[in-house]
């Protein structure tokens, strides 16, 4: 199985590149942000709890996110592998993911970290807010806050996966196709 983590700050291009990776390698896309937005749309209890964190740019508590991942993994049997997008975002989530995969005789193949400068992230997120109307993409203060949360809580995961020899840094600059080509070249060697 090929289990990839597509890692990077908000606006790094994870969603766009995940869509291309799943097509190229026949994988299942798991975006916790999308799964949580679906819970909100369906008016579930979990969605109601998650919404207030998401609107303010905070991380949703680990227990809720891990439950979402467990349900999704259980519903996908006999697949070639997964692209995790926006998950894990904390060390506790990474540990829970390792444990969950291990129980099912799976493991992470590689963590692909898209590297993009802060000013470019802000430019892309403001553009996305205008295009798709996501509440958390509309205010520069919330965007900057999310980038700070990423630096504080999520960036330490680079060390976590480096220790396992699974971290691959990839430049997230340039055209969508250029970035996709760089990712493909790394994944083909895994
Ligand atoms: P995203 O679509 O990945 O940008 O996620 C949007 C929002 O959903 C984030 O700002 C968080 O509030 C929440 N979220 C998504 N994934 C996670 C996660 N793995 N852990 C905690 N919160 C998450």
Coordinates of C-alpha atoms and ligand atoms in Angstrom, one line a residue:
X1 CA 0.0 0.0 0.0
X2 CA 1.0 3.6 -0.6
X3 CA 0.1 5.9 2.3
X4 CA 1.1 9.5 1.8
X5 CA 0.8 12.5 4.0
X6 CA 0.6 15.7 2.1
X7 CA 1.9 18.2 4.5
X8 CA 2.1 22.0 4.4
X9 CA 0.8 25.3 5.8
X10 CA -2.7 26.5 5.0
X11 CA -2.6 27.6 1.3
X12 CA 0.4 25.5 0.4
X13 CA -1.6 23.7 -2.2
X14 CA -2.3 20.4 -0.4
X15 CA -5.9 20.0 -1.7
X16 CA -5.0 20.7 -5.3
X17 CA -2.0 18.4 -5.3
X18 CA -3.9 15.6 -3.4
X19 CA -6.4 15.5 -6.2
X20 CA -3.7 15.0 -8.8
X21 CA -1.8 12.4 -6.7
X22 CA -5.0 10.3 -6.2
X23 CA -5.5 10.3 -9.9
X24 CA -1.9 9.4 -10.8
X25 CA -1.5 6.6 -8.2
X26 CA -5.1 5.4 -7.7
X27 CA -5.3 6.4 -4.1
X28 CA -8.1 7.6 -1.7
X29 CA -8.1 11.3 -0.7
X30 CA -8.7 11.9 3.0
X31 CA -9.0 15.6 3.9
X32 CA -10.0 16.2 7.5
X33 CA -11.0 19.8 6.6
X34 CA -13.4 18.5 3.9
X35 CA -14.8 15.8 6.2
X36 CA -15.3 18.3 9.0
X37 CA -17.0 20.8 6.5
X38 CA -19.3 17.9 5.5
X39 CA -20.2 17.3 9.1
X40 CA -21.1 21.0 9.5
X41 CA -23.2 20.9 6.3
X42 CA -25.1 17.8 7.5
X43 CA -25.8 19.5 10.9
X44 CA -24.3 16.7 13.0
X45 CA -23.3 17.0 16.6
X46 CA -19.7 16.6 15.7
X47 CA -20.1 19.4 13.0
X48 CA -21.6 21.7 15.6
X49 CA -18.7 21.2 18.0
X50 CA -16.1 21.6 15.2
X51 CA -17.5 24.7 13.6
X52 CA -16.6 27.2 16.3
X53 CA -13.0 26.1 16.3
X54 CA -12.8 26.2 12.5
X55 CA -14.4 29.6 12.1
X56 CA -11.8 31.2 14.4
X57 CA -8.9 29.4 12.8
X58 CA -8.2 27.1 15.7
X59 CA -7.5 23.4 15.5
X60 CA -10.5 21.1 16.2
X61 CA -9.7 19.0 19.3
X62 CA -7.7 15.8 18.6
X63 CA -10.3 13.4 19.8
X64 CA -12.9 14.7 17.3
X65 CA -10.5 14.7 14.4
X66 CA -9.2 11.2 15.2
X67 CA -12.8 9.9 15.3
X68 CA -13.5 11.3 11.9
X69 CA -10.4 9.6 10.6
X70 CA -11.3 6.3 12.2
X71 CA -14.7 6.3 10.6
X72 CA -13.3 7.1 7.2
X73 CA -10.6 4.5 7.3
X74 CA -13.1 1.8 8.4
X75 CA -15.3 2.7 5.4
X76 CA -12.5 2.2 2.9
X77 CA -11.5 -1.5 2.5
X78 CA -9.3 -3.1 -0.2
X79 CA -7.8 0.1 -1.5
X80 CA -4.4 0.9 -2.9
X81 CA -3.6 3.5 -0.3
X82 CA -4.4 7.0 1.0
X83 CA -3.4 10.6 0.7
X84 CA -3.9 12.3 4.0
X85 CA -4.4 16.0 3.5
X86 CA -4.5 18.4 6.5
X87 CA -4.0 15.4 8.8
X88 CA -2.1 14.8 11.1
X89 CA -1.8 18.4 12.4
X90 CA -0.5 17.6 15.9
X91 CA 2.0 15.1 17.4
X92 CA -0.9 13.4 19.2
X93 CA -2.7 12.9 15.8
X94 CA 0.4 11.5 14.2
X95 CA 0.8 9.0 17.0
X96 CA -2.8 8.0 16.8
X97 CA -2.5 7.6 13.0
X98 CA 0.6 5.4 13.4
X99 CA -1.3 3.3 15.9
X100 CA -4.4 3.0 13.7
X101 CA -2.5 2.0 10.6
X102 CA -0.3 -0.4 12.6
X103 CA -3.4 -2.2 13.9
X104 CA -4.5 -2.7 10.3
X105 CA -1.0 -3.8 9.1
X106 CA -0.3 -0.5 7.3
X107 CA 2.1 2.3 7.7
X108 CA 3.0 5.7 6.3
X109 CA 5.1 5.5 3.2
X110 CA 6.2 9.1 3.1
X111 CA 5.4 12.6 4.4
X112 CA 5.6 15.1 1.5
X113 CA 6.1 18.6 2.8
X114 CA 5.1 21.5 0.5
X115 CA 7.3 24.5 1.2
X116 CA 5.8 27.9 0.5
X117 CA 6.7 31.4 1.8
X118 CA 4.3 33.2 4.2
X119 CA 3.5 36.1 1.9
X120 CA 2.6 33.7 -0.9
X121 CA 0.4 31.6 1.5
X122 CA -1.5 34.8 2.5
X123 CA -2.0 35.8 -1.2
X124 CA -3.3 32.4 -2.1
X125 CA -5.7 32.1 0.9
X126 CA -7.2 35.6 0.2
X127 CA -7.7 34.5 -3.4
X128 CA -9.4 31.3 -2.3
X129 CA -11.6 33.2 0.2
X130 CA -12.9 35.4 -2.6
X131 CA -13.4 32.5 -4.9
X132 CA -15.0 29.9 -2.6
X133 CA -16.3 32.0 0.3
X134 CA -14.7 29.9 3.1
X135 CA -15.2 31.9 6.3
X136 CA -11.7 31.1 7.6
X137 CA -10.1 32.4 4.4
X138 CA -11.8 35.8 4.4
X139 CA -10.1 37.8 7.1
X140 CA -6.4 38.4 7.0
X141 CA -6.2 38.3 10.8
X142 CA -7.7 34.7 10.9
X143 CA -5.4 33.7 8.0
X144 CA -2.3 34.9 9.9
X145 CA -3.6 33.2 13.1
X146 CA -3.9 29.9 11.2
X147 CA -0.4 30.2 9.9
X148 CA 0.8 30.9 13.5
X149 CA -1.1 27.8 14.8
X150 CA 0.5 25.8 12.0
X151 CA 4.0 27.0 13.0
X152 CA 3.4 26.2 16.6
X153 CA 1.4 23.0 16.6
X154 CA 1.9 21.4 13.2
X155 CA 5.4 22.2 12.1
X156 CA 6.9 19.9 14.9
X157 CA 5.6 17.0 12.8
X158 CA 8.5 17.5 10.4
X159 CA 10.8 16.3 13.2
X160 CA 8.5 13.4 14.0
X161 CA 8.6 12.1 10.4
X162 CA 12.3 12.9 10.0
X163 CA 13.1 10.6 12.9
X164 CA 11.2 7.8 11.0
X165 CA 13.2 8.7 7.8
X166 CA 9.9 9.5 6.1
X167 CA 10.1 13.3 5.5
X168 CA 10.5 14.7 2.0
X169 CA 10.7 18.5 1.5
X170 CA 9.3 19.7 -1.8
X171 CA 9.2 23.2 -3.2
X172 CA 5.6 24.4 -3.4
X173 CA 6.5 27.3 -5.8
X174 CA 5.7 27.5 -9.5
X175 CA 2.9 26.1 -11.6
X176 CA 0.5 23.4 -10.4
X177 CA 2.0 21.1 -13.0
X178 CA 5.6 21.8 -11.9
X179 CA 4.7 21.0 -8.3
X180 CA 2.8 17.9 -9.3
X181 CA 5.8 16.7 -11.3
X182 CA 8.1 17.1 -8.3
X183 CA 5.8 15.2 -6.1
X184 CA 5.4 12.4 -8.6
X185 CA 9.1 12.0 -8.9
X186 CA 9.4 11.6 -5.1
X187 CA 6.5 9.2 -4.8
X188 CA 7.7 7.0 -7.6
X189 CA 10.8 6.3 -5.6
X190 CA 9.0 5.3 -2.4
Ligands
LIG1 P1 -8.3 22.7 6.0 O1 -9.4 22.5 5.0 O2 -7.3 21.6 6.0 O3 -7.6 24.0 5.8 O4 -8.9 22.8 7.4 C1 -9.8 23.8 7.8 C2 -10.0 23.8 9.3 O5 -10.5 22.5 9.8 C3 -8.7 24.0 10.1 O6 -8.4 25.4 10.2 C4 -9.1 23.4 11.4 O7 -9.9 24.3 12.2 C5 -9.9 22.2 11.0 N1 -9.1 21.0 10.8 C6 -8.9 20.3 9.6 N2 -8.0 19.3 9.8 C7 -7.7 19.3 11.1 C8 -6.9 18.5 11.9 N3 -6.2 17.5 11.4 N4 -6.8 18.8 13.3 C9 -7.5 19.8 13.8 N5 -8.2 20.6 13.1 C10 -8.4 20.4 11.8

